[in-house]
């Protein structure tokens, strides 16, 4: 089937196409997508600008009703949307179901914001002066998303952008556009007015350049790699566009000697390998206190060896493939660098390409131990099923190592010591912290985003999302 772009309320199915293939079985084409052009982005931006006056003047609760409707439509197709996601991205079906459920919840959460849209009302110092600040939308917003959460990230950008009254030009990731397309289809079926949402799939380089140059654009929200995000930031600042960037990480899990050992092992393995390590919040460094280091390494390796790798549509599979050949090759290249710098991994380290794995981009979950701070795999984001275990002398040493990188997305500690947990909470240099949980696995009701080189601009999700997608108009009224 050919999936078209959506511009000014019309599905555009003409033009060249690109394939969306199943990374667990590359013989399967999940869909063909129309390859959008710079012209399509220009048309989408014009349509969004034309739709803005009416949409921004629509009452918040009415905008909310449309999001509720879209959520209900997604809910009715819950099973098939999740299956599509597993087929295009590779994550296991239970993980895909969890993500689709989250997208639906995000739509309902932000639908409710339409009836709240909190402003400010404060007492004036002056007699008979009434002062307040209203929220107002920004205008045409560009949204650019990655492939690893191909439904939830589009949802957590689209829903707050729309509920605040903005109109949207949305560019999904080429490796997994179908999950994003399904959300746009739901908005269309819910009756979104023409031009309010525009969807253009295709090459990031070409479309990204056209988007950032579109004169109607007022803001851009991007999630993806640091290279692209930093480039977008440079371009956006030339035009003083509002920008929000969520980018890479090199997330630590600190394991202290007083941790609940079994759950620390489980949380580390879960955070490192589930979703094939392709979560921006995945743990890629386990920093373990010296006195339990050897025992912890042995237990992680034993648990990792038991992980079942395969086609995520099959029951019992825990780890799917890398999203595409390029990502798999990146992971294998880092494994080779790890071998040269730190020695042979204790488990994994190879591509799986025989039998049930013959047609997919599978890599064994891989554990390196004895990794030091100077090693490449302790410093650079790999975005795959590779865990570097590092030895720390004590809590202070672990804390220093955890913070001694330019990234600051997520961070975790495993400890039963309450004082240490709070010490960590106040000192960890990351935007998302977990204590006695995996470093990955966030909900939508609280702010989401990192610090340092991982992120720039206001946070996403929760009430904080409104700060990026709206502005204040401050009013002083004498009566
Ligand atoms: P990516 O290569 O940067 O791509 C992200 C999006 O940007 C895609 O839609 C891509 O399009 C588009 N793009 C590429 N070049 C562009 C350009 N010049 N201008 C505008 N857009 C452009 O990242 P990815 O490989 O999809 O995702 C993996 C990265 O995302 C990792 O670094 C991960 O940590 C990060 N991530 C961060 C978060 C977070 O919240 N911090 C969440 C998830 C993922 P094409 O697909 O067509 O190339």
Coordinates of C-alpha atoms and ligand atoms in Angstrom, one line a residue:
X1 CA 0.0 0.0 0.0
X2 CA 1.2 3.6 -0.7
X3 CA 0.8 6.0 2.2
X4 CA 0.4 9.6 1.0
X5 CA 1.4 12.9 2.6
X6 CA -1.3 15.0 4.1
X7 CA -1.3 18.6 3.1
X8 CA -4.1 21.1 3.5
X9 CA -6.6 18.4 4.4
X10 CA -5.8 16.3 1.3
X11 CA -3.9 13.0 1.0
X12 CA -1.3 13.4 -1.7
X13 CA -0.4 10.0 -3.2
X14 CA 1.4 11.0 -6.4
X15 CA 5.2 11.1 -6.8
X16 CA 8.2 8.9 -6.0
X17 CA 8.0 6.6 -3.0
X18 CA 10.4 5.1 -0.5
X19 CA 10.0 1.7 1.3
X20 CA 9.4 1.1 5.0
X21 CA 10.7 -2.5 5.6
X22 CA 10.5 -4.8 8.5
X23 CA 13.9 -5.0 10.2
X24 CA 13.1 -8.5 11.5
X25 CA 12.4 -9.7 8.0
X26 CA 13.7 -7.4 5.4
X27 CA 11.8 -9.2 2.6
X28 CA 8.6 -7.7 4.0
X29 CA 7.7 -4.2 2.8
X30 CA 5.4 -2.8 5.5
X31 CA 4.4 0.1 3.3
X32 CA 5.5 2.6 0.6
X33 CA 5.5 6.2 1.5
X34 CA 5.4 9.2 -0.9
X35 CA 8.7 10.9 -0.8
X36 CA 7.9 14.5 0.0
X37 CA 9.8 17.4 -1.5
X38 CA 10.8 20.9 -0.5
X39 CA 7.8 22.1 -2.5
X40 CA 5.5 19.9 -0.3
X41 CA 7.0 21.5 2.8
X42 CA 6.4 24.9 1.4
X43 CA 2.8 24.0 0.6
X44 CA 2.3 22.5 4.0
X45 CA 3.7 25.7 5.7
X46 CA 1.3 27.9 3.6
X47 CA -1.6 25.7 4.5
X48 CA -0.7 25.7 8.2
X49 CA -0.4 29.5 8.1
X50 CA -3.8 29.9 6.4
X51 CA -5.4 27.6 9.0
X52 CA -3.9 29.3 12.0
X53 CA -6.4 32.2 12.5
X54 CA -9.5 30.0 12.7
X55 CA -7.8 27.2 14.7
X56 CA -6.2 29.6 17.2
X57 CA -9.6 31.2 17.7
X58 CA -11.4 27.9 18.3
X59 CA -12.2 27.5 22.0
X60 CA -9.8 25.3 23.9
X61 CA -12.4 22.7 25.0
X62 CA -13.5 22.3 21.3
X63 CA -9.9 21.7 20.4
X64 CA -9.8 19.2 23.3
X65 CA -12.9 17.4 21.9
X66 CA -11.1 16.8 18.6
X67 CA -8.1 15.3 20.5
X68 CA -10.5 13.1 22.5
X69 CA -12.0 11.9 19.3
X70 CA -8.6 11.1 17.7
X71 CA -7.7 9.2 20.9
X72 CA -10.8 7.1 20.6
X73 CA -10.1 6.4 16.9
X74 CA -6.6 5.2 17.8
X75 CA -8.0 3.1 20.6
X76 CA -10.3 1.3 18.3
X77 CA -7.3 0.3 16.1
X78 CA -5.0 -0.3 19.1
X79 CA -4.0 -3.8 18.1
X80 CA -3.3 -3.2 14.4
X81 CA -1.4 0.1 15.1
X82 CA 0.8 -1.8 17.6
X83 CA 1.4 -4.7 15.1
X84 CA 2.4 -2.1 12.5
X85 CA 4.8 -0.6 14.9
X86 CA 6.5 -3.9 15.6
X87 CA 6.7 -4.6 11.9
X88 CA 8.3 -1.3 11.0
X89 CA 10.5 -0.6 14.0
X90 CA 11.2 -4.0 15.3
X91 CA 10.4 -3.5 19.0
X92 CA 8.4 -6.4 20.6
X93 CA 4.6 -6.5 20.3
X94 CA 4.2 -5.9 24.1
X95 CA 6.5 -2.9 23.9
X96 CA 4.6 -1.6 20.9
X97 CA 1.3 -2.0 22.7
X98 CA 2.7 -0.1 25.7
X99 CA 3.8 2.7 23.3
X100 CA 0.4 2.9 21.5
X101 CA -1.4 3.0 24.9
X102 CA 0.9 5.8 25.9
X103 CA 0.1 7.8 22.7
X104 CA -3.6 7.4 23.4
X105 CA -3.1 8.5 27.0
X106 CA -1.1 11.5 25.8
X107 CA -3.9 12.6 23.5
X108 CA -6.4 12.3 26.3
X109 CA -4.2 14.1 28.8
X110 CA -3.6 17.1 26.5
X111 CA -7.3 17.1 25.4
X112 CA -8.0 17.9 29.0
X113 CA -5.6 20.8 29.0
X114 CA -7.9 22.5 26.5
X115 CA -10.4 23.1 29.3
X116 CA -7.7 24.3 31.7
X117 CA -5.1 26.2 29.7
X118 CA -3.7 27.8 32.8
X119 CA -2.8 31.5 32.7
X120 CA -2.0 33.8 35.6
X121 CA -4.0 36.2 37.7
X122 CA -2.2 38.1 40.4
X123 CA -3.1 41.1 42.6
X124 CA -1.9 44.5 41.4
X125 CA -0.1 47.0 43.6
X126 CA -2.3 49.7 42.2
X127 CA -5.9 50.5 43.1
X128 CA -8.6 49.1 40.8
X129 CA -6.1 47.5 38.4
X130 CA -6.8 44.0 37.3
X131 CA -3.8 42.2 35.9
X132 CA -3.5 38.8 34.3
X133 CA -1.7 36.8 31.6
X134 CA -3.4 34.8 29.0
X135 CA -1.8 32.0 27.0
X136 CA -1.8 32.4 23.3
X137 CA -0.5 30.0 20.6
X138 CA 2.7 30.7 18.7
X139 CA 1.7 30.0 15.1
X140 CA 3.0 27.5 12.6
X141 CA 5.1 24.9 14.4
X142 CA 7.5 22.4 12.7
X143 CA 7.8 18.9 14.3
X144 CA 10.6 16.5 13.5
X145 CA 10.7 13.1 15.1
X146 CA 13.0 10.0 15.3
X147 CA 12.2 6.4 14.6
X148 CA 12.7 4.8 18.0
X149 CA 9.3 5.9 19.6
X150 CA 7.5 6.3 16.2
X151 CA 4.1 6.9 17.8
X152 CA 4.7 8.3 21.3
X153 CA 7.1 11.1 20.3
X154 CA 4.8 12.3 17.5
X155 CA 1.9 12.2 20.0
X156 CA 3.8 14.1 22.7
X157 CA 4.6 16.9 20.2
X158 CA 1.3 17.0 18.1
X159 CA -1.1 16.9 21.1
X160 CA 0.3 19.9 23.0
X161 CA 1.0 21.8 19.8
X162 CA -2.6 21.5 18.7
X163 CA -4.3 22.0 22.1
X164 CA -2.5 25.3 22.5
X165 CA -3.9 26.4 19.1
X166 CA -0.9 26.1 16.8
X167 CA -0.9 24.6 13.4
X168 CA 1.6 22.0 12.4
X169 CA 4.0 20.8 9.7
X170 CA 5.1 17.4 10.8
X171 CA 8.1 15.4 9.4
X172 CA 8.4 11.8 10.7
X173 CA 11.5 9.6 10.6
X174 CA 12.0 7.7 7.4
X175 CA 12.8 4.4 9.1
X176 CA 9.4 4.2 10.8
X177 CA 6.8 6.6 9.3
X178 CA 3.7 4.3 9.5
X179 CA 3.1 4.7 13.2
X180 CA 3.2 8.5 12.8
X181 CA 1.0 8.3 9.7
X182 CA -1.6 6.4 11.8
X183 CA -1.8 9.3 14.2
X184 CA -2.3 11.8 11.4
X185 CA -5.0 9.5 9.9
X186 CA -6.8 9.5 13.3
X187 CA -6.7 13.3 13.4
X188 CA -8.1 13.4 9.9
X189 CA -10.9 11.0 10.8
X190 CA -11.6 13.0 13.9
X191 CA -12.3 16.0 11.6
X192 CA -9.3 18.2 12.1
X193 CA -9.9 21.3 9.9
X194 CA -7.8 21.5 6.7
X195 CA -4.3 22.9 7.1
X196 CA -4.2 22.5 10.9
X197 CA -2.1 19.3 10.6
X198 CA 0.2 18.7 7.7
X199 CA 2.4 15.5 7.3
X200 CA 5.3 15.3 4.9
X201 CA 7.5 12.1 4.9
X202 CA 10.8 11.9 3.1
X203 CA 14.5 12.7 3.3
X204 CA 15.4 14.5 6.5
X205 CA 18.1 16.6 4.8
X206 CA 16.0 17.9 2.1
X207 CA 12.8 18.4 4.1
X208 CA 14.6 19.7 7.1
X209 CA 16.3 22.4 5.1
X210 CA 13.0 23.4 3.5
X211 CA 11.2 23.4 6.9
X212 CA 13.7 25.6 8.7
X213 CA 13.6 28.0 5.8
X214 CA 9.8 28.2 5.6
X215 CA 9.0 31.9 6.2
X216 CA 5.7 31.0 8.0
X217 CA 7.5 28.9 10.6
X218 CA 7.6 30.3 14.2
X219 CA 9.0 27.3 16.2
X220 CA 10.5 23.9 15.7
X221 CA 10.5 20.9 18.1
X222 CA 13.0 18.3 17.2
X223 CA 13.9 14.9 18.7
X224 CA 16.8 13.0 17.3
X225 CA 20.6 13.0 17.0
X226 CA 22.9 15.7 18.4
X227 CA 24.4 16.4 14.9
X228 CA 21.0 17.2 13.3
X229 CA 19.7 19.0 16.4
X230 CA 22.8 21.2 16.6
X231 CA 22.5 22.1 13.0
X232 CA 18.8 23.0 13.3
X233 CA 19.7 25.1 16.3
X234 CA 22.2 27.1 14.3
X235 CA 19.7 27.7 11.5
X236 CA 16.8 28.5 13.9
X237 CA 18.8 31.0 15.8
X238 CA 19.6 32.9 12.6
X239 CA 15.8 33.6 12.3
X240 CA 15.2 33.7 16.1
X241 CA 12.8 30.8 15.8
X242 CA 11.7 29.2 19.1
X243 CA 13.4 25.8 19.3
X244 CA 13.1 22.7 21.5
X245 CA 15.8 19.9 21.1
X246 CA 15.8 16.5 22.6
X247 CA 18.9 14.6 21.6
X248 CA 21.3 11.8 22.6
X249 CA 22.4 10.4 25.9
X250 CA 25.0 8.1 27.5
X251 CA 23.0 7.2 30.5
X252 CA 24.4 5.8 33.7
X253 CA 23.0 3.4 36.2
X254 CA 24.9 3.5 39.5
X255 CA 24.7 0.3 41.5
X256 CA 25.7 0.6 45.1
X257 CA 26.7 -2.3 47.4
X258 CA 23.6 -1.8 49.5
X259 CA 21.2 -2.2 46.5
X260 CA 18.6 -4.9 46.3
X261 CA 20.9 -7.1 44.2
X262 CA 18.3 -9.0 42.2
X263 CA 16.3 -6.0 41.2
X264 CA 19.5 -4.0 40.4
X265 CA 20.5 -6.7 38.0
X266 CA 17.0 -6.9 36.4
X267 CA 16.7 -3.1 36.2
X268 CA 20.1 -2.7 34.5
X269 CA 19.5 -5.5 32.0
X270 CA 16.0 -4.1 31.2
X271 CA 17.3 -0.6 30.7
X272 CA 20.3 -1.6 28.6
X273 CA 18.7 -4.1 26.3
X274 CA 14.9 -3.8 26.0
X275 CA 13.8 -2.1 22.8
X276 CA 17.2 -3.3 21.6
X277 CA 18.9 -0.5 23.6
X278 CA 17.3 1.9 21.1
X279 CA 15.8 4.2 23.8
X280 CA 17.3 7.6 24.4
X281 CA 16.9 6.8 28.1
X282 CA 18.5 3.4 27.9
X283 CA 21.4 2.6 30.3
X284 CA 24.7 2.3 28.4
X285 CA 27.0 2.6 31.4
X286 CA 26.6 0.5 34.6
X287 CA 28.8 2.1 37.3
X288 CA 29.2 -0.5 40.0
X289 CA 30.6 -0.2 43.5
X290 CA 33.8 -2.1 43.9
X291 CA 32.7 -4.5 46.7
X292 CA 29.9 -6.1 44.5
X293 CA 31.5 -5.5 41.1
X294 CA 32.5 -9.1 40.3
X295 CA 29.3 -10.6 41.5
X296 CA 27.2 -8.0 39.7
X297 CA 29.1 -8.5 36.4
X298 CA 28.6 -12.3 36.6
X299 CA 24.8 -11.9 37.3
X300 CA 24.3 -9.4 34.5
X301 CA 26.1 -11.6 32.0
X302 CA 24.1 -14.7 33.1
X303 CA 20.8 -12.8 32.7
X304 CA 21.8 -11.2 29.4
X305 CA 22.7 -14.6 27.9
X306 CA 19.1 -15.7 28.6
X307 CA 17.5 -12.9 26.6
X308 CA 15.6 -14.1 23.6
X309 CA 16.4 -12.2 20.5
X310 CA 14.1 -12.4 17.4
X311 CA 11.1 -11.2 15.6
X312 CA 9.1 -9.1 18.1
X313 CA 5.8 -10.4 16.7
X314 CA 6.6 -13.8 18.2
X315 CA 5.5 -14.5 21.8
X316 CA 8.4 -14.8 24.3
X317 CA 10.9 -12.7 22.2
X318 CA 12.4 -10.0 24.5
X319 CA 14.8 -8.2 22.1
X320 CA 14.1 -7.3 18.5
X321 CA 16.4 -6.2 15.7
X322 CA 18.2 -2.9 15.2
X323 CA 15.9 -0.6 13.2
X324 CA 17.9 -0.9 9.9
X325 CA 21.2 -1.9 8.4
X326 CA 22.9 1.4 9.1
X327 CA 22.0 1.3 12.8
X328 CA 23.2 -2.3 13.0
X329 CA 26.5 -1.4 11.4
X330 CA 27.0 1.4 13.8
X331 CA 26.4 -0.9 16.7
X332 CA 28.9 -3.5 15.3
X333 CA 31.4 -0.8 14.7
X334 CA 31.2 0.3 18.3
X335 CA 31.5 -3.4 19.4
X336 CA 34.7 -3.6 17.4
X337 CA 36.0 -0.4 19.0
X338 CA 35.1 -1.9 22.4
X339 CA 37.0 -5.1 21.6
X340 CA 40.1 -3.2 20.7
X341 CA 40.0 -0.8 23.6
X342 CA 38.6 -3.0 26.4
X343 CA 39.0 -6.6 25.4
X344 CA 36.5 -9.3 24.4
X345 CA 32.9 -8.7 25.6
X346 CA 31.8 -11.2 28.3
X347 CA 28.7 -12.1 26.2
X348 CA 27.3 -11.2 22.8
X349 CA 29.4 -9.2 20.4
X350 CA 28.2 -10.6 17.1
X351 CA 25.6 -10.2 14.5
X352 CA 22.9 -13.0 14.5
X353 CA 22.3 -13.9 10.9
X354 CA 21.4 -17.6 10.8
X355 CA 18.1 -19.5 10.9
X356 CA 15.3 -17.4 12.3
X357 CA 17.6 -14.3 12.3
X358 CA 18.7 -14.7 8.7
X359 CA 16.6 -11.9 7.2
X360 CA 16.9 -9.3 9.9
X361 CA 19.3 -6.8 11.5
X362 CA 19.9 -8.7 14.8
X363 CA 22.8 -8.1 17.1
X364 CA 23.5 -10.2 20.3
X365 CA 23.0 -8.2 23.5
X366 CA 26.6 -7.4 24.4
X367 CA 28.3 -6.8 27.8
X368 CA 31.7 -5.3 28.2
X369 CA 33.3 -5.2 31.6
X370 CA 36.4 -3.4 32.9
X371 CA 35.4 -0.4 30.8
X372 CA 37.2 2.8 31.8
X373 CA 36.2 6.4 31.4
X374 CA 38.8 7.0 28.6
X375 CA 37.2 4.2 26.5
X376 CA 35.1 5.2 23.5
X377 CA 32.2 3.0 24.5
X378 CA 32.0 4.8 27.8
X379 CA 31.7 8.2 26.2
X380 CA 29.8 8.0 22.9
X381 CA 26.2 7.1 22.4
X382 CA 25.8 3.7 20.6
X383 CA 22.0 3.4 20.5
X384 CA 22.0 -0.4 20.5
X385 CA 22.2 -3.4 22.7
X386 CA 25.6 -2.8 24.3
X387 CA 26.3 -2.3 28.0
X388 CA 29.6 -1.0 29.4
X389 CA 30.2 -2.0 33.0
X390 CA 32.6 0.2 35.0
X391 CA 34.1 -0.1 38.4
X392 CA 33.7 2.7 41.0
X393 CA 35.6 2.9 44.3
X394 CA 32.6 4.1 46.3
X395 CA 29.5 6.3 46.0
X396 CA 31.5 9.5 45.5
X397 CA 33.5 8.0 42.7
X398 CA 30.4 6.6 41.1
X399 CA 28.7 10.0 41.3
X400 CA 31.7 11.7 39.7
X401 CA 31.9 9.1 36.9
X402 CA 28.1 9.4 36.2
X403 CA 28.3 13.2 35.8
X404 CA 31.7 13.3 33.9
X405 CA 30.2 13.3 30.4
X406 CA 28.7 16.0 28.2
X407 CA 25.3 14.3 28.0
X408 CA 22.6 14.6 30.7
X409 CA 19.4 12.8 29.6
X410 CA 18.6 10.1 32.1
X411 CA 20.4 8.6 35.0
X412 CA 19.6 5.9 37.6
X413 CA 20.7 4.7 41.0
X414 CA 20.1 1.4 42.7
X415 CA 20.4 1.7 46.5
X416 CA 18.4 1.0 49.6
X417 CA 20.1 3.9 51.4
X418 CA 17.7 6.9 51.5
X419 CA 20.4 9.5 52.2
X420 CA 22.4 8.3 49.3
X421 CA 19.3 8.3 47.1
X422 CA 18.6 11.9 48.0
X423 CA 22.3 12.9 47.6
X424 CA 22.1 11.4 44.1
X425 CA 18.9 13.2 43.3
X426 CA 20.3 16.6 44.1
X427 CA 23.7 16.0 42.4
X428 CA 23.0 13.9 39.3
X429 CA 23.4 16.0 36.1
X430 CA 20.5 14.6 34.1
X431 CA 16.9 15.7 33.4
X432 CA 15.3 12.4 34.2
X433 CA 16.2 10.4 37.3
X434 CA 15.1 7.0 38.5
X435 CA 15.8 5.3 41.8
X436 CA 15.5 1.5 42.0
X437 CA 13.9 1.5 38.6
X438 CA 15.3 1.1 35.1
X439 CA 16.7 4.4 33.7
X440 CA 14.2 4.0 30.8
X441 CA 10.4 3.9 31.2
X442 CA 8.9 7.3 31.7
X443 CA 5.3 8.5 31.9
X444 CA 3.6 11.4 30.2
X445 CA 2.3 13.4 33.2
X446 CA 5.6 15.0 34.2
X447 CA 8.2 17.1 32.3
X448 CA 10.4 15.1 30.0
X449 CA 13.8 16.1 28.8
X450 CA 17.5 16.3 29.5
X451 CA 20.2 18.8 30.4
X452 CA 23.7 19.6 29.2
X453 CA 24.4 18.5 25.6
X454 CA 21.3 16.2 25.5
X455 CA 18.7 18.9 25.3
X456 CA 17.9 22.5 24.7
X457 CA 14.8 24.6 25.4
X458 CA 11.7 24.0 27.5
X459 CA 10.8 20.4 28.5
X460 CA 8.2 18.2 26.7
X461 CA 5.2 16.4 28.2
X462 CA 3.2 17.1 31.4
X463 CA 2.1 20.6 32.1
X464 CA 5.6 21.8 31.1
X465 CA 4.8 21.1 27.4
X466 CA 2.5 24.2 27.3
X467 CA 5.5 26.4 27.9
X468 CA 7.0 25.6 24.5
X469 CA 3.8 25.6 22.5
X470 CA 2.3 28.8 23.9
X471 CA 3.3 32.3 24.8
X472 CA 1.8 34.8 27.3
X473 CA -0.1 37.9 26.6
X474 CA 0.0 40.1 29.7
X475 CA -2.9 42.5 30.4
X476 CA -3.3 45.4 32.8
X477 CA -6.9 46.7 33.1
X478 CA -8.0 49.8 35.0
X479 CA -11.6 49.6 36.1
Ligands
LIG1 P1 18.3 11.7 13.4 O1 19.0 11.0 12.4 O2 18.8 12.9 13.9 O3 16.8 11.9 12.8 C1 15.8 12.4 13.5 C2 14.8 13.1 12.6 O4 15.5 14.2 12.0 C3 14.3 12.2 11.4 O5 13.0 12.5 11.1 C4 15.3 12.6 10.3 O6 14.8 12.3 9.0 C5 15.3 14.1 10.5 N1 16.5 14.8 9.9 C6 17.6 14.2 9.4 N2 18.4 15.2 8.9 C7 17.7 16.4 9.1 C8 18.0 17.8 8.8 N3 19.1 18.2 8.2 N4 17.1 18.7 9.2 C9 15.9 18.3 9.8 N5 15.6 17.0 10.1 C10 16.5 16.1 9.8 O7 18.0 10.7 14.7 P2 17.4 9.2 14.6 O8 18.5 8.3 14.2 O9 16.1 9.2 14.0 O10 17.2 8.9 16.2 C11 18.1 8.5 17.1 C12 18.6 9.6 17.9 O11 17.5 10.3 18.6 C13 19.5 9.2 19.1 O12 20.6 10.1 19.2 C14 18.6 9.3 20.3 O13 19.3 9.4 21.5 C15 17.8 10.4 20.0 N6 16.5 10.5 20.7 C16 16.4 11.4 21.7 C17 15.3 11.4 22.5 C18 15.1 12.4 23.6 O14 14.0 12.6 24.0 N7 16.2 13.0 24.0 C19 14.2 10.5 22.2 C20 14.4 9.6 21.2 C21 15.5 9.6 20.4 P3 15.2 11.0 8.3 O15 14.6 9.9 9.1 O16 14.5 11.1 7.0 O17 16.7 11.0 8.2

